[in-house]
Short mmCIF file of C-alpha atoms in Angstrom, two decimals:
data_model
loop_
_atom_site.label_atom_id
_atom_site.label_comp_id
_atom_site.label_asym_id
_atom_site.label_seq_id
_atom_site.Cartn_x
_atom_site.Cartn_y
_atom_site.Cartn_z
CA MET A 172 78.89 167.09 144.96
CA THR A 173 81.27 169.48 143.29
CA LYS A 174 81.39 170.27 139.61
CA ILE A 175 84.68 168.39 139.29
CA SER A 176 83.11 165.26 140.81
CA HIS A 177 80.25 165.40 138.34
CA GLU A 178 82.70 165.69 135.47
CA TRP A 179 84.68 162.68 136.68
CA ILE A 180 81.53 160.61 137.07
CA ASN A 181 80.41 161.52 133.54
CA LYS A 182 83.81 160.64 132.12
CA LEU A 183 83.84 157.35 134.04
CA MET A 184 80.40 156.45 132.68
CA LEU A 185 81.52 157.23 129.15
CA VAL A 186 84.60 155.05 129.61
CA VAL A 187 82.51 152.17 130.97
CA ILE A 188 80.06 152.44 128.06
CA ALA A 189 82.87 152.62 125.50
CA VAL A 190 84.70 149.63 126.99
CA SER A 191 81.45 147.63 127.11
CA LEU A 192 80.66 148.38 123.48
CA LEU A 193 84.20 147.46 122.42
CA ALA A 194 84.09 144.23 124.42
CA ILE A 195 80.74 143.16 122.93
CA SER A 196 81.72 143.98 119.36
CA SER A 197 85.12 142.31 119.80
CA LEU A 198 83.47 139.01 120.72
CA PHE A 199 81.57 138.89 117.43
CA ILE A 200 84.65 139.91 115.46
CA ILE A 201 86.74 137.19 117.12
CA LEU A 202 84.09 134.61 116.17
CA ALA A 203 84.92 135.32 112.53
CA PHE A 204 88.17 133.36 112.94
CA TYR A 205 86.15 130.21 113.65
CA THR A 206 83.77 130.29 110.70
CA THR A 207 83.69 127.44 108.20
CA PRO A 208 81.89 126.91 104.88
CA THR A 209 78.50 125.19 104.80
CA ALA A 210 76.82 122.98 102.20
CA ASP A 211 75.58 125.86 100.05
CA ASP A 212 79.07 127.34 99.90
CA PHE A 213 80.44 124.13 98.41
CA ASP A 214 77.57 124.08 95.90
CA TYR A 215 78.48 127.60 94.78
CA ALA A 216 82.15 126.64 94.50
CA ILE A 217 81.31 123.70 92.25
CA SER A 218 79.00 125.82 90.10
CA PHE A 219 81.52 128.61 89.53
CA ARG A 220 84.35 126.19 88.82
CA ASP A 221 82.36 124.42 86.15
CA PRO A 222 84.65 124.13 83.09
CA GLU A 223 81.68 124.84 80.79
CA PHE A 224 81.79 128.49 81.91
CA GLY A 225 84.92 130.41 81.15
CA ASN A 226 84.65 133.04 83.87
CA VAL A 227 82.52 134.30 86.73
CA PHE A 228 80.50 136.71 84.60
CA SER A 229 79.36 134.00 82.19
CA THR A 230 77.95 132.08 85.15
CA VAL A 231 76.32 135.22 86.55
CA VAL A 232 74.67 135.93 83.19
CA ASP A 233 73.46 132.33 82.95
CA TRP A 234 71.98 132.44 86.46
CA TYR A 235 70.43 135.86 85.80
CA GLN A 236 68.64 134.55 82.74
CA ARG A 237 67.48 131.38 84.46
CA TRP A 238 66.66 131.95 88.11
CA ASN A 239 68.76 134.42 90.13
CA PRO A 240 68.65 138.16 89.30
CA ARG A 241 70.94 139.16 92.20
CA TYR A 242 73.81 140.03 89.92
CA LEU A 243 76.04 141.81 92.43
CA SER A 244 75.83 139.33 95.28
CA VAL A 245 76.20 136.40 92.88
CA THR A 246 79.25 138.05 91.30
CA LEU A 247 80.87 138.52 94.72
CA ILE A 248 80.09 134.96 95.78
CA GLY A 249 81.34 133.62 92.47
CA THR A 250 84.58 135.62 92.58
CA TYR A 251 85.39 134.26 96.00
CA SER A 252 84.33 130.70 95.17
CA LYS A 253 86.37 130.57 91.97
CA TYR A 254 89.58 132.43 92.82
CA LEU A 255 90.09 132.09 96.59
CA ASP A 256 90.54 129.17 98.96
CA LEU A 257 87.07 128.25 100.16
CA ILE A 258 88.22 127.04 103.59
CA ASN A 259 91.39 128.95 104.51
CA HIS A 260 90.11 132.36 103.41
CA TYR A 261 86.56 131.97 104.72
CA LYS A 262 87.16 133.89 107.95
CA PHE A 263 88.26 136.96 106.02
CA LEU A 264 84.76 137.31 104.55
CA SER A 265 83.24 138.12 107.93
CA LEU A 266 86.14 140.37 108.88
CA LEU A 267 85.76 142.27 105.62
CA LEU A 268 82.02 142.65 106.15
CA PHE A 269 82.50 143.94 109.68
CA GLY A 270 85.02 146.47 108.41
CA VAL A 271 82.97 147.85 105.51
CA TRP A 272 79.80 147.88 107.65
CA LEU A 273 81.49 150.05 110.28
CA LEU A 274 83.00 152.28 107.60
CA SER A 275 79.71 152.87 105.79
CA ALA A 276 77.89 153.49 109.08
CA TYR A 277 80.52 156.07 109.98
CA LEU A 278 80.10 157.73 106.60
CA LEU A 279 76.32 157.94 107.10
CA LEU A 280 76.45 159.26 110.67
CA ARG A 281 79.23 161.67 109.79
CA THR A 282 77.05 163.00 106.99
CA LEU A 283 74.01 163.33 109.23
CA PHE A 284 75.92 164.94 112.10
CA GLU A 285 78.62 166.78 110.21
CA ASN A 286 79.19 169.28 113.03
CA SER A 287 79.80 166.61 115.67
CA ARG A 288 83.26 165.56 116.75
CA ARG A 289 84.68 162.50 115.05
CA ILE A 290 85.10 160.59 118.28
CA VAL A 291 81.42 161.15 119.09
CA VAL A 292 80.41 159.89 115.65
CA ALA A 293 82.68 156.87 116.07
CA GLY A 294 81.02 156.12 119.41
CA GLY A 295 77.63 156.37 117.76
CA VAL A 296 78.74 153.94 115.04
CA LEU A 297 79.92 151.44 117.62
CA ALA A 298 76.66 151.74 119.57
CA LEU A 299 74.65 151.30 116.36
CA PHE A 300 76.71 148.26 115.40
CA VAL A 301 76.23 146.58 118.78
CA LEU A 302 72.50 147.34 118.76
CA TYR A 303 72.15 145.99 115.24
CA ILE A 304 74.06 142.79 115.80
CA LEU A 305 72.37 142.03 119.15
CA THR A 306 68.90 142.43 117.66
CA MET A 307 69.53 140.26 114.60
CA PRO A 308 67.35 137.11 114.48
CA ARG A 309 70.34 134.99 113.47
CA VAL A 310 73.79 136.53 113.63
CA SER A 311 75.30 133.37 112.16
CA SER A 312 73.44 133.93 108.90
CA GLY A 313 73.96 137.67 108.95
CA PHE A 314 77.73 137.88 109.09
CA TYR A 315 79.24 134.40 109.11
CA TRP A 316 77.57 132.64 106.20
CA MET A 317 78.82 133.78 102.82
CA ASN A 318 75.62 133.27 100.83
CA SER A 319 73.44 135.30 103.17
CA ALA A 320 76.06 137.85 104.24
CA TYR A 321 77.02 138.85 100.72
CA GLN A 322 73.38 139.44 99.87
CA TYR A 323 72.11 141.30 102.91
CA GLN A 324 75.14 142.87 104.57
CA ILE A 325 76.56 144.14 101.30
CA GLY A 326 73.09 145.53 100.69
CA ASN A 327 73.20 147.27 104.07
CA VAL A 328 76.65 148.66 103.40
CA LEU A 329 75.73 150.03 99.99
CA LEU A 330 72.42 151.38 101.29
CA MET A 331 74.09 153.35 104.09
CA SER A 332 76.71 154.63 101.65
CA ASN A 333 74.07 155.69 99.14
CA LEU A 334 71.98 157.42 101.81
CA ALA A 335 75.05 159.42 102.80
CA CYS A 336 75.69 160.20 99.15
CA MET A 337 72.09 161.28 98.56
CA ILE A 338 72.18 163.57 101.61
CA ARG A 339 75.40 165.15 100.40
CA LEU A 340 73.85 165.48 96.95
CA ALA A 341 70.89 167.37 98.39
CA ARG A 342 73.20 169.71 100.30
CA ALA A 343 75.82 170.26 97.62
CA LYS A 344 75.63 173.09 95.14
CA ARG A 345 77.52 171.04 92.56
CA SER A 346 76.09 167.62 91.86
CA TYR A 347 78.59 166.45 89.25
CA LEU A 348 80.41 164.30 91.83
CA PHE A 349 77.64 162.86 94.00
CA ALA A 350 75.02 162.27 91.28
CA PRO A 351 76.99 159.62 89.30
CA MET A 352 78.25 158.10 92.55
CA SER A 353 74.71 157.75 93.87
CA ALA A 354 73.53 156.29 90.55
CA THR A 355 76.34 153.71 90.62
CA LEU A 356 75.52 152.73 94.19
CA LEU A 357 71.84 152.48 93.28
CA PHE A 358 72.64 150.07 90.46
CA ALA A 359 74.80 148.01 92.82
CA ILE A 360 72.17 147.92 95.58
CA ILE A 361 69.50 146.63 93.22
CA GLY A 362 71.79 143.71 92.40
CA THR A 363 72.00 142.46 95.99
CA THR A 364 68.42 141.34 96.74
CA GLU A 365 64.89 142.09 95.60
CA MET A 366 64.16 143.59 99.01
CA TYR A 367 66.72 146.34 98.51
CA MET A 368 65.49 146.90 94.98
CA VAL A 369 62.00 147.68 96.29
CA LEU A 370 63.43 149.79 99.10
CA MET A 371 65.49 151.92 96.73
CA VAL A 372 62.49 152.45 94.43
CA ILE A 373 60.53 153.74 97.44
CA LEU A 374 63.38 156.04 98.51
CA VAL A 375 63.79 157.48 95.04
CA MET A 376 60.06 158.13 94.78
CA ILE A 377 60.08 159.90 98.14
#
């Protein structure tokens, strides 16, 4: 076979892989339009619309002192439950999570492979996303259920963003920009779940 034939075969394989990844990821994104609230979501909505609490933060503080220290995820859930339409806007939660997940993954891979072309990094992000979502034990809980998604996927998003920030901090000569950004992300990550709190403590110690 000639060199030109090899090049065409390689390009065709890349196109097939790219189309396959796009098709698989598109199916999960389309499913977001069919999501509906579950029992726990209605419980959260009732709790955050309790007239005894004036705003979301008063409820978050009350929960933090009593039983739930996940201040960031609870704040996000409470903001949605109190100020947005629980049913009509529910599909936008998954769409938003898909978007910020892809964006943070791109930021991390772009930081790790800063000399690679952007289209190559974008392809890597798409492959990582498909691999991640296909290997999840329960995709329905991971991206389509508000209570779980806001805790774990927001944690993933912030973790990838902070890893990228920490790498840039280690490479940069001037840390005045990345140091406070990393500290802010660290504080936010700890407020998602206890699992990410332990993970970040380990990373900082390393």
